[in-house]
Coordinates of C-alpha atoms (C1' of nucleotides) in Angstrom, one line a residue:
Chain I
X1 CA -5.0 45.4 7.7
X2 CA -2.2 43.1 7.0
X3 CA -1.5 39.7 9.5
X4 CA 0.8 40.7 11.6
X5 CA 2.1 44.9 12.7
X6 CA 5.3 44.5 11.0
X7 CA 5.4 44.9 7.3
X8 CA 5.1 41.6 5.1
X9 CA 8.4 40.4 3.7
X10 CA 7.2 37.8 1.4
X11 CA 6.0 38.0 -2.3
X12 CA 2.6 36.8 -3.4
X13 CA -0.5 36.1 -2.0
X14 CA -0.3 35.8 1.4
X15 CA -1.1 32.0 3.0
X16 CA -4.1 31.5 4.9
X17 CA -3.6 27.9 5.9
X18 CA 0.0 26.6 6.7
X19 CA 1.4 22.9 6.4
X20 CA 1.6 22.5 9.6
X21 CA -2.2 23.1 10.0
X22 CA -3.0 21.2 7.4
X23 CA -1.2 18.0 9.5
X24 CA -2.4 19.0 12.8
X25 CA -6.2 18.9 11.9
X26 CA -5.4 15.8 9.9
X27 CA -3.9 14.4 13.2
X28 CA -7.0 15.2 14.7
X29 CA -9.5 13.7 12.4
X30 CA -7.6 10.4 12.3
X31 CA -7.2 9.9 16.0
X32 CA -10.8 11.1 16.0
X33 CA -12.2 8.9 13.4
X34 CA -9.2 6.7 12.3
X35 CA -7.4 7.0 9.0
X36 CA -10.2 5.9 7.0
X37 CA -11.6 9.1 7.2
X38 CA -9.0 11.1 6.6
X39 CA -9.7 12.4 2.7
X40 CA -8.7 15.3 1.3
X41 CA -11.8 17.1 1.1
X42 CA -12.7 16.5 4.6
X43 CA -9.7 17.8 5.7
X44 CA -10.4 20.6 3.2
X45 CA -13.8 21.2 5.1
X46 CA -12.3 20.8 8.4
X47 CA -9.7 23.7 7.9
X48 CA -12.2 25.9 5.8
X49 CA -10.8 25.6 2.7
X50 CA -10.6 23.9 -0.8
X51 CA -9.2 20.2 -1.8
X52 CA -7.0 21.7 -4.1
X53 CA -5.4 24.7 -1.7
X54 CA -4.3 21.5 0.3
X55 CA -1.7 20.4 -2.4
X56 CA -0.1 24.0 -2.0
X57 CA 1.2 22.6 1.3
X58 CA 1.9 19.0 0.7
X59 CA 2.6 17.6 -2.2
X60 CA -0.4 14.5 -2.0
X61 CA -1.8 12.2 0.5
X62 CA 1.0 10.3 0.7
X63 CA 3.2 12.7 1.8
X64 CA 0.8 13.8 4.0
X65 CA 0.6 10.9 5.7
X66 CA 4.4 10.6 5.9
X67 CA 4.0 13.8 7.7
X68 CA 1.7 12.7 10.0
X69 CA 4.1 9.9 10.9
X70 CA 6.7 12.1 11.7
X71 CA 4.2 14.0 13.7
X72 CA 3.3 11.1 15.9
X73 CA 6.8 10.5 16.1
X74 CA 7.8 13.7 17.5
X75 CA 5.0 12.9 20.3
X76 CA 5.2 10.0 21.1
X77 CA 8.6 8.5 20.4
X78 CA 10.6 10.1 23.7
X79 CA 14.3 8.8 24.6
X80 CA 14.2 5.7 27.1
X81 CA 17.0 4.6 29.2
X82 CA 18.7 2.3 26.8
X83 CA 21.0 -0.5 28.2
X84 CA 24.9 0.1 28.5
X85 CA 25.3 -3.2 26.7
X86 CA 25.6 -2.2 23.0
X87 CA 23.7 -5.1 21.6
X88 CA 21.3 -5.1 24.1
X89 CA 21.0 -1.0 23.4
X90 CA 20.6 -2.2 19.6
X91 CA 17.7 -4.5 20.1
X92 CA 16.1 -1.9 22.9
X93 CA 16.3 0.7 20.4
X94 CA 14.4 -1.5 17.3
X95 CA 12.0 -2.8 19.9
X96 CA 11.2 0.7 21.1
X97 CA 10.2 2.0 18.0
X98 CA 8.7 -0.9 16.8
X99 CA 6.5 -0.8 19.9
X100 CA 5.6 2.6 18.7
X101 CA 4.5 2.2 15.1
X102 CA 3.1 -1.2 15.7
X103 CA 1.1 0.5 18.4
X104 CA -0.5 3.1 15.7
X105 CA -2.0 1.0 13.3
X106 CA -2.5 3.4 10.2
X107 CA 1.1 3.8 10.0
X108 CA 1.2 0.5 7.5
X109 CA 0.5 3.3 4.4
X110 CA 3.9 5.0 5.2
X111 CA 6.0 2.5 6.5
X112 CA 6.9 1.8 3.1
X113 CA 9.5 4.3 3.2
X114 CA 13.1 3.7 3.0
X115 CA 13.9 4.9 6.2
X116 CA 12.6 6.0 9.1
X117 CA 13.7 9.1 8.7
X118 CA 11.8 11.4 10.8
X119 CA 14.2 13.6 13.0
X120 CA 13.0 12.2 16.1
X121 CA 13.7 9.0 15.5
X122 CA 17.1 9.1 14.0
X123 CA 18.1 9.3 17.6
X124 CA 17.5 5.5 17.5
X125 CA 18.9 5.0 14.4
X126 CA 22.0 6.7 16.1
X127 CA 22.3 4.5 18.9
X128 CA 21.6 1.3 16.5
X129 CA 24.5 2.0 14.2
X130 CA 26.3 2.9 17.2
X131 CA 25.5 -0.5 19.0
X132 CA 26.6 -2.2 16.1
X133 CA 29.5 -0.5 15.7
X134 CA 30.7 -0.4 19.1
X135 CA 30.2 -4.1 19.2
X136 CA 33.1 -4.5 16.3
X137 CA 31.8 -3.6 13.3
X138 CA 33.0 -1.5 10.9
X139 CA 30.9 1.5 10.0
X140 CA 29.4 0.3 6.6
X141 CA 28.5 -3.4 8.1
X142 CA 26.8 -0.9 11.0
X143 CA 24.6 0.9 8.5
X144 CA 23.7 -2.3 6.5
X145 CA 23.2 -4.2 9.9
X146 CA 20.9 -1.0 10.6
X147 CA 18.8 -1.9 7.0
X148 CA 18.3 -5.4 7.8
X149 CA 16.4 -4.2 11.1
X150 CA 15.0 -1.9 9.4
X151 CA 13.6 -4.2 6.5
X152 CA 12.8 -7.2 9.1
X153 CA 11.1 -4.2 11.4
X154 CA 9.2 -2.6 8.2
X155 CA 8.1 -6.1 7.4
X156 CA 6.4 -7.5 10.1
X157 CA 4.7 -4.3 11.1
X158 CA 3.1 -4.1 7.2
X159 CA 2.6 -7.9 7.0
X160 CA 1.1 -8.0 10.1
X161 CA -1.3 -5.3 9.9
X162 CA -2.5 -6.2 6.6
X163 CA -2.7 -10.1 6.9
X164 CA -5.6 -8.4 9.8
X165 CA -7.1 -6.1 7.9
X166 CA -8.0 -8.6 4.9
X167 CA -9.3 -10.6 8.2
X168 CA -11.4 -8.5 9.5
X169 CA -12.9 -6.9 6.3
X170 CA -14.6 -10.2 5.4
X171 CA -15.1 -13.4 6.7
X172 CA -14.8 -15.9 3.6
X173 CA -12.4 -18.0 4.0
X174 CA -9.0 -16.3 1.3
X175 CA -8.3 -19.1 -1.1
X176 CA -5.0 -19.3 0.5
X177 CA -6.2 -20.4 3.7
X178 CA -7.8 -23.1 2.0
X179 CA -4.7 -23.8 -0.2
X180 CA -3.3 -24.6 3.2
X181 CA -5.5 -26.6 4.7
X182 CA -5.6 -29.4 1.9
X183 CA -1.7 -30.3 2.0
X184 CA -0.2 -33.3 0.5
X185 CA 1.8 -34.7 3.5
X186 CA 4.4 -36.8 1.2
X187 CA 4.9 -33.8 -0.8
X188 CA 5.0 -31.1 1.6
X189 CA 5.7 -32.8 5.2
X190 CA 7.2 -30.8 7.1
X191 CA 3.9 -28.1 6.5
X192 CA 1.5 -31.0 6.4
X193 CA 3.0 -31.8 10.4
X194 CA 2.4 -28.0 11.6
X195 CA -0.8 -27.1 9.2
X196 CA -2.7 -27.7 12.1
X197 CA -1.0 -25.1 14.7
X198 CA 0.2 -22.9 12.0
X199 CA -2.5 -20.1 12.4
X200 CA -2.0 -20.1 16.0
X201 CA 2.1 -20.5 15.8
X202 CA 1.8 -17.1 13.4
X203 CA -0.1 -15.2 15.6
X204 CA 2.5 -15.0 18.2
X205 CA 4.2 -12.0 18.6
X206 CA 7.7 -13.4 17.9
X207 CA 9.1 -10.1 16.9
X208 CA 11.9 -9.5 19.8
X209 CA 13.0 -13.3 19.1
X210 CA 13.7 -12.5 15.5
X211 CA 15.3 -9.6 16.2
X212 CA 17.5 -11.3 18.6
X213 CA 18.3 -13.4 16.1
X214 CA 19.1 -11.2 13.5
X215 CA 21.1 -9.1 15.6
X216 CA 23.5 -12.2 17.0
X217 CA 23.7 -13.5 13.3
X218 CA 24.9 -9.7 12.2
X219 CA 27.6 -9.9 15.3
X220 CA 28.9 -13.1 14.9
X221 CA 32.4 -13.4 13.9
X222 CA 32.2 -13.9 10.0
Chain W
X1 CA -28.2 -24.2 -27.9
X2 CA -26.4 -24.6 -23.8
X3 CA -22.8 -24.2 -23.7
X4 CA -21.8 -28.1 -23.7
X5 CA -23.6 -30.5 -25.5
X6 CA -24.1 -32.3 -22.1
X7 CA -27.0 -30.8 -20.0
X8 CA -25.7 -28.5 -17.9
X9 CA -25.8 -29.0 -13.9
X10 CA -25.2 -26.1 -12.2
X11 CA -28.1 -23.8 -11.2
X12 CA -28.6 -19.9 -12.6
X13 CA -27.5 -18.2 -15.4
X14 CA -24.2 -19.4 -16.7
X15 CA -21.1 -17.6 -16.6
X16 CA -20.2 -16.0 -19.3
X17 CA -16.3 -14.9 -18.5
X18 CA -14.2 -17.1 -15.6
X19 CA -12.1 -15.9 -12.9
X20 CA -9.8 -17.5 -15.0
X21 CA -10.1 -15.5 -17.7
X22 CA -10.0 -12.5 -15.8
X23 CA -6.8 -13.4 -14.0
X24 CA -5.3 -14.2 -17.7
X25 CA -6.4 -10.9 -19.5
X26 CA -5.4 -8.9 -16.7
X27 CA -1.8 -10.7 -16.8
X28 CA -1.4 -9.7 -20.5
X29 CA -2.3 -6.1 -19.8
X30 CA 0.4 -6.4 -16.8
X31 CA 3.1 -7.9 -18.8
X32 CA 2.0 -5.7 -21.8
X33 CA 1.9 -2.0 -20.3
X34 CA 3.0 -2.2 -16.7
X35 CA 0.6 -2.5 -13.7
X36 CA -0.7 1.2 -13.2
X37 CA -2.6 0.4 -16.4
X38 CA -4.8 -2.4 -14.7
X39 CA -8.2 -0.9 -14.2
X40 CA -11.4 -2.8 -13.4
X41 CA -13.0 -0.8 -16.8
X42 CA -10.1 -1.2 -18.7
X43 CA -9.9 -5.1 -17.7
X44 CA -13.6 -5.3 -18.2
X45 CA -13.9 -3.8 -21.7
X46 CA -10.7 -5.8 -22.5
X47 CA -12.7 -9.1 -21.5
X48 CA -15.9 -7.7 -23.2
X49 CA -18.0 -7.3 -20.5
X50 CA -18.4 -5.0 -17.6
X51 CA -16.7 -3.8 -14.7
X52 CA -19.0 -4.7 -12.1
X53 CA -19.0 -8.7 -13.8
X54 CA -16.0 -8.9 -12.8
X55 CA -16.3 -8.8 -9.0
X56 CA -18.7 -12.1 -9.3
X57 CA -15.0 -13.6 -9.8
X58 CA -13.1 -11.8 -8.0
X59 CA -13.4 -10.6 -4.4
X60 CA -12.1 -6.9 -5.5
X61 CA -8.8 -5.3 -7.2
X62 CA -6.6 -6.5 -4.4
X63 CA -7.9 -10.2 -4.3
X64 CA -7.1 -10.0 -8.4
X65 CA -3.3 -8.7 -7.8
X66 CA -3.0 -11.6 -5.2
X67 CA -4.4 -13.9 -8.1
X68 CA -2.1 -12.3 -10.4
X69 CA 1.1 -12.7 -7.9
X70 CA 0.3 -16.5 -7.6
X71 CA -0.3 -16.7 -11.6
X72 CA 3.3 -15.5 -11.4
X73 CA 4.8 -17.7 -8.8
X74 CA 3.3 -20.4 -10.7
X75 CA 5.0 -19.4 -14.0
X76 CA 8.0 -18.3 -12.8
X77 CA 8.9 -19.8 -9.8
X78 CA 10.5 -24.0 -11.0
X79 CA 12.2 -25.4 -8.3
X80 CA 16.1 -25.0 -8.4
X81 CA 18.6 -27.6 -6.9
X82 CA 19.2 -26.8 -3.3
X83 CA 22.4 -27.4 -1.5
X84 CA 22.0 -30.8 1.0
X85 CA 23.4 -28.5 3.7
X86 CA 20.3 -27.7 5.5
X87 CA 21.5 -24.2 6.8
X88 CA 22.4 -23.1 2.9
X89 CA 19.1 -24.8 1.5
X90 CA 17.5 -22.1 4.0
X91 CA 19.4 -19.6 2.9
X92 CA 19.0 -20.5 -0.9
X93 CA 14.8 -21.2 -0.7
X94 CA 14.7 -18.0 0.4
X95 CA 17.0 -16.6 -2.1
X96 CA 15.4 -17.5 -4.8
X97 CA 11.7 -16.3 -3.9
X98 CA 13.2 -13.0 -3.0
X99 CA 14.8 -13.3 -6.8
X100 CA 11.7 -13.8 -8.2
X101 CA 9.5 -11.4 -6.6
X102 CA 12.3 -8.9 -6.5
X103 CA 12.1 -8.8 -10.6
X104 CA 8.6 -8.3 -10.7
X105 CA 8.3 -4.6 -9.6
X106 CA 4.2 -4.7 -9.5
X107 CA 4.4 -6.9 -6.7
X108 CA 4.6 -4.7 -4.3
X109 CA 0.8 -3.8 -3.7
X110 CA 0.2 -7.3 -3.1
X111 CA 3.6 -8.8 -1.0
X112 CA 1.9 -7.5 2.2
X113 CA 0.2 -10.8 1.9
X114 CA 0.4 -12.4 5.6
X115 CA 2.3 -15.4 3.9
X116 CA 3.8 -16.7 0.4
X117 CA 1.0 -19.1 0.5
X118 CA 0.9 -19.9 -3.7
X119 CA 0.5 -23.6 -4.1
X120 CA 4.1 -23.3 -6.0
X121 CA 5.5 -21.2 -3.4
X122 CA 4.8 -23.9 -0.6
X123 CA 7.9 -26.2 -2.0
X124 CA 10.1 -23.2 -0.5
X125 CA 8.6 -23.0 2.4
X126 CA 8.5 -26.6 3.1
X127 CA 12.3 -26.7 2.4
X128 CA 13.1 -23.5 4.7
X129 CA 10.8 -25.2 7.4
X130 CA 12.2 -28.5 6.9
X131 CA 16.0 -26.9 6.8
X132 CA 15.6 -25.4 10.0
X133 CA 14.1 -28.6 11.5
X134 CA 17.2 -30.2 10.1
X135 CA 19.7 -27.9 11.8
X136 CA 18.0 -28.7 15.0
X137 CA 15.0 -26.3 15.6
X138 CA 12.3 -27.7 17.1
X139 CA 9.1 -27.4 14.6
X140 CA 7.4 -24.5 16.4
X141 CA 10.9 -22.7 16.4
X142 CA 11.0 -22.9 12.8
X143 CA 7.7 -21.8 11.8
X144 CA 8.8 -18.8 14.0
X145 CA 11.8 -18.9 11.6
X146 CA 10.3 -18.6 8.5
X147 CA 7.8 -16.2 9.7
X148 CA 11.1 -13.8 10.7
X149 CA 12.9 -14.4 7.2
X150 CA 9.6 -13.9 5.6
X151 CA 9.0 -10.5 7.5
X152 CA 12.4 -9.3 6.4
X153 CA 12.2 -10.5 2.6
X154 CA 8.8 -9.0 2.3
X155 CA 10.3 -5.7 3.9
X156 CA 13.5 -5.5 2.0
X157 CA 11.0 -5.5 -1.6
X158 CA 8.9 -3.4 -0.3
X159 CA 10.9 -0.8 1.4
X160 CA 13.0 -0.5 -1.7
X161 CA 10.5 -0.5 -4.4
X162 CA 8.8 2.3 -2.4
X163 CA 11.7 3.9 -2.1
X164 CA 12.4 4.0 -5.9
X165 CA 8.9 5.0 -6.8
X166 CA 9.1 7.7 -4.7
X167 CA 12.1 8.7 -6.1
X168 CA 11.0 8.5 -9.4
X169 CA 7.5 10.3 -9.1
X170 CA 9.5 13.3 -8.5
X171 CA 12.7 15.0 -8.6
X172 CA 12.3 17.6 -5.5
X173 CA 14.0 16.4 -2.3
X174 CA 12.2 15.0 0.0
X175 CA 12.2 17.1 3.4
X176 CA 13.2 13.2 4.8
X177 CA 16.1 13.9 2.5
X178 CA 16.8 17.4 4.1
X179 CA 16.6 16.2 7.1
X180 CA 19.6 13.8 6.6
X181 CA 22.1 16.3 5.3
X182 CA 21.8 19.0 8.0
X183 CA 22.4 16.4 11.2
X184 CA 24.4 17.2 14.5
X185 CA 27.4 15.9 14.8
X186 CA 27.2 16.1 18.3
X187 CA 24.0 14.6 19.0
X188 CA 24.4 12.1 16.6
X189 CA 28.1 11.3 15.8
X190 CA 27.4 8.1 14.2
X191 CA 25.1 9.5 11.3
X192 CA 26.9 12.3 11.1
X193 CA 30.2 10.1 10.1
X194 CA 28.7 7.8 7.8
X195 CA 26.0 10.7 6.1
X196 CA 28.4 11.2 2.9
X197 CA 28.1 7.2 2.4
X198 CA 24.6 6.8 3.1
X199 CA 22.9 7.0 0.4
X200 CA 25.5 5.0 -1.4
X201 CA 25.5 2.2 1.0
X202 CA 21.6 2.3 1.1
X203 CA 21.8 1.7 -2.3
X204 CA 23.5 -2.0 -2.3
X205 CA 21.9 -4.8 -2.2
X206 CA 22.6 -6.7 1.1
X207 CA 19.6 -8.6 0.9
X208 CA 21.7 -12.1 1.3
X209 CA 24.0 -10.9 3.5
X210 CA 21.3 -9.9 6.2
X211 CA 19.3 -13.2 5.2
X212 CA 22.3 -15.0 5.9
X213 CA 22.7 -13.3 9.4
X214 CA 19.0 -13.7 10.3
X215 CA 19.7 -17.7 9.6
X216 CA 22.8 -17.9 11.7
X217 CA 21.4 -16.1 14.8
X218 CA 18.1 -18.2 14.5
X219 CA 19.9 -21.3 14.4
X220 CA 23.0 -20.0 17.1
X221 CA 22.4 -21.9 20.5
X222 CA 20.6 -19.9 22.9
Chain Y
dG1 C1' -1.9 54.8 -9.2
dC2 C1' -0.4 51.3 -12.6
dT3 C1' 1.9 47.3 -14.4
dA4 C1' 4.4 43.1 -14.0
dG5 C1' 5.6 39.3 -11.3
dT6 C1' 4.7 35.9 -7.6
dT7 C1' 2.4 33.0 -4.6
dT8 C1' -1.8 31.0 -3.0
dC9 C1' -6.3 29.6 -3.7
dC10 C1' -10.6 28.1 -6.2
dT11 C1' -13.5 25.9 -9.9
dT12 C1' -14.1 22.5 -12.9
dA13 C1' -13.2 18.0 -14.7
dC14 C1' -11.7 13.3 -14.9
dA15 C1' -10.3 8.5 -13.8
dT16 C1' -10.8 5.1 -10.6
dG17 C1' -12.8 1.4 -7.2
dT18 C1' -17.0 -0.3 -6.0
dA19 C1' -21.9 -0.2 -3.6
dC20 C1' -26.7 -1.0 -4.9
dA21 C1' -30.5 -2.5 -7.4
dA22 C1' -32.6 -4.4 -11.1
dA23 C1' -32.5 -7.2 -15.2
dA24 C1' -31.2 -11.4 -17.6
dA25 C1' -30.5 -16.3 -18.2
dC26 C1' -30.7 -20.2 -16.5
dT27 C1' -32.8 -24.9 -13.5
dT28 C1' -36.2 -27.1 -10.8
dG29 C1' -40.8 -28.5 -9.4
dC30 C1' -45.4 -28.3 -10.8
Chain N
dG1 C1' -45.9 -23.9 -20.1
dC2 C1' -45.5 -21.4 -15.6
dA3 C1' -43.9 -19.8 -11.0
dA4 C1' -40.1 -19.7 -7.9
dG5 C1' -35.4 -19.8 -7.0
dT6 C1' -30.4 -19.1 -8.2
dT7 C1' -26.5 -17.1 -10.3
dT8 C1' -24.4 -13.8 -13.4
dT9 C1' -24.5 -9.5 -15.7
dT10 C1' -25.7 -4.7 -16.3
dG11 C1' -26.7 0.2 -15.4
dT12 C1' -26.5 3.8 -12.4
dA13 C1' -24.4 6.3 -8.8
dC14 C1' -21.1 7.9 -5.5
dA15 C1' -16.7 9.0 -3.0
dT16 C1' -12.1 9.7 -3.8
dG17 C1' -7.3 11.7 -5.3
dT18 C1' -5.7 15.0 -8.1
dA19 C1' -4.6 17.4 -12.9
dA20 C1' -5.3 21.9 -15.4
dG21 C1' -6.2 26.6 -15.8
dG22 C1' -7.5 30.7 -14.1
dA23 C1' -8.7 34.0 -10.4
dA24 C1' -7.3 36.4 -6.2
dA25 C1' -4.2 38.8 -3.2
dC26 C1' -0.2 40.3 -2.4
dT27 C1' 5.0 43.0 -3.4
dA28 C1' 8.3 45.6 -6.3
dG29 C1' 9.4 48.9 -9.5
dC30 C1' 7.8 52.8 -12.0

DNA sequence: GCTAGTTTCCTTACATGTACAAAAACTTGC
DNA sequence: GCAAGTTTTTGTACATGTAAGGAAACTAGC
C-alpha cells in the first residue's frame, strides 16, 4: 500500500524521513539536552534511521545547524512595534534580534554566516536598510551601513559566547589573562591604569551603546 | 649523561619536546600546507613523538591555534607610525590589526578569542585606548570603545571568511541564497530594490569605512 | 512481467580530537 | 642503593563527522 490514496508522482525510492523532521527532532534534542548532544547518530537513533540517510536531507552538520537557526527564528523572532523614528527603528531592529540569538547560546556555530538570512528575519533587515535609508542615505551606503551592524552584531555575540565557554570549561588561569596582569605601565599606560577594572569593564553588556554609536557615526554628515 | 652539564633542578622526568617546539613545527606545517592539515598525529609524528605528549604542552588543539595566532602577531605584527591625531591613530591601530589578521585566512577558528590579548598586540590596544582617552573619553568609555571596534573587526573576518568557505566547499546554492532571489516586493520593498546589487555590494570591503563610523559615533557628544 | 533509471537508504571504513591508565625517567630523602 | 614522589611520555580506546559503494524501493517504458 503506497503513502498516501492518490498515486505517487515522484521517481525513486520513496523518502521515509523528510528534512524537515530531521530539524524538528534535532530542535528537540538540543533544547532537551543542549547542542552538545546533538550528533549525527543520535539524531539518527532518535528518528529511526541511519547516520548516513541524514546527509540525504541536509548536506552536513553545519547546515543543519544553520537550519536549526532559521528554525528558531521562525519561532521565536515575531515583529515588535518598532519606533516611527528611523534611527531609533534601526537600532530597535539590531537590538531585537540581537536579543534573540544572544538569548540562544548554541547559535555561536552558525553565526558565522554572512548574513542573517533566514526569511523571518529579513523583515528586520528590511526595516534596517530602510531606517538608514530613510534617514538620507543612499541605497548602497544603507546596505553597507546594514553589514557593519551586522559584523559589530555577529561579533560580540561569537566573542562573547566563546570568551565564556573557554571560562567555564576550565579554571586555569589562559596565558592571556596572565599576559595581562603583568603590564609594563611606562610602556603600555594607558592598559596598565585600567588592568585592574578591565575584566569587570568587559563584562558589561555595552552592546546597545556600541550600536548607538555605530549607527550615529554611519548617519553623520560625511 | 643529563641534558645540561649543570645538574638539573626541576623534579620528574624531563621533557623531551617544548611547547615551544610544538607551537614552531606546527607553524611550519601551517605556513607549508594550509591549516586543515594541522592534526595532533600529524604534529606529533612531525615532532617525533606522540599525540597524546603533546597535550602536556598544550591545553588542547584550540589553546595551540591561539598559540599559533600570537606566534603570528608576534612575527608579523611591527608597529607602523601612527598619525598624532588621536581620532585617526584609532582608526589606523585598528586598521592595521584587521590587515594582519585579515591576510591570514586560518585565523578564523581562533579570532573568537574574547580579546587581542598577544603581548605584541597590546601596543594597539594601548594606542586605540589611549586615542580615545585623548579625544576626550573618559577611561571606562574607552575600554567600552575598544571592546565595540574589537567586536566588529573580529566579526567582519569572521563573517567573511565563513562566508567564502562556505562558498567554496560547494557550488550548489545555498537555500539562504534562494531565499534572497525570490523576496516580496511588497513586504520588503527595500531588499527587493537593492537584491540585484547585493551580492555585489556584499562583496566590498567597507571594513574602514564602518570602522571609521563606529569611531566618530563613539566619540560624537552625547 | 521485465529492464532501465532514479532516488533514498544502509553498511563499512576512516580520520580526527582526546580521555584514561599505565609506564618511563627523573629527583629527593633515607 | 632503595622507596616515594613528580613529571613526561606512551598505548589503548572511544565518540564523532562523513566519504564511498552498494542495496533497496520505487516509476516509466516495453
Amino acid at each position: 500500500m503506497p503513502q498516501t490514496s492518490a498515486p505517487r508522482k515522484t521517481l525513486g525510492r520513496p523518502p521515509r524521513i523528510s528534512r524537515e523532521e530531521v530539524v524538528t527532532t534535532a530542535r528537540r534534542i538540543v533544547d532537551a539536552e543542549g547542542v552538545h548532544r546533538l550528533t549525527m547518530r543520535r539524531l539518527a537513533t532518535e528518528i529511526g534511521s541511519t547516520p548516513m540517510a541524514l546527509y540525504h536531507h541536509v548536506r552536513n552538520k553545519e547546515e543543519l545547524l544553520v537550519l536549526l537557526l532559521d528554525d528558531y527564528a521562525a519561532r521565536t523572532l515575531h515583529r515588535p512595534e518598532l519606533p516611527a523614528q528611523p534611527r531609533e527603528r534601526v537600532i530597535a531592529a539590531a537590538a531585537t534580534i540581537h536579543e534573540a540569538l544572544a538569548a540562544c547560546p548554541w547559535i555561536v556555530e552558525v553565526l558565522t554566516a554572512d548574513d542573517l538570512m533566514a526569511t523571518s528575519a529579513l523583515w528586520f533587515v528590511e526595516q534596517i536598510v530602510d531606517g538608514l535609508i530613510e534617514c538620507g542615505l543612499p541605497s548602497e551606503r544603507a546596505v553597507h551601513g546594514y553589514r557593519a551592524i551586522w559584523y559589530y552584531t555577529a561579533g560580540e555575540i561569537v566573542v562573547r559566547a566563546t570568551a565564556g565557554r573557554r571560562r567555564t570549561d576550565d579554571t586555569r588561569p589562559t596565558y592571556r589573562e596572565q599576559v595581562f596582569t603583568d603590564l609594563d605601565p611606562t610602556e603600555l599606560p594607558r592598559l596598565a591604569q585600567v588592568a585592574d577594572h578591565w575584566s569587570s569593564l568587559t563584562a558589561e553588556d555595552t552592546y546597545v551603546d556600541g550600536l548607538r554609536a555605530l549607527v550615529d557615526g554611519l548617519l553623520a554628515p560625511r
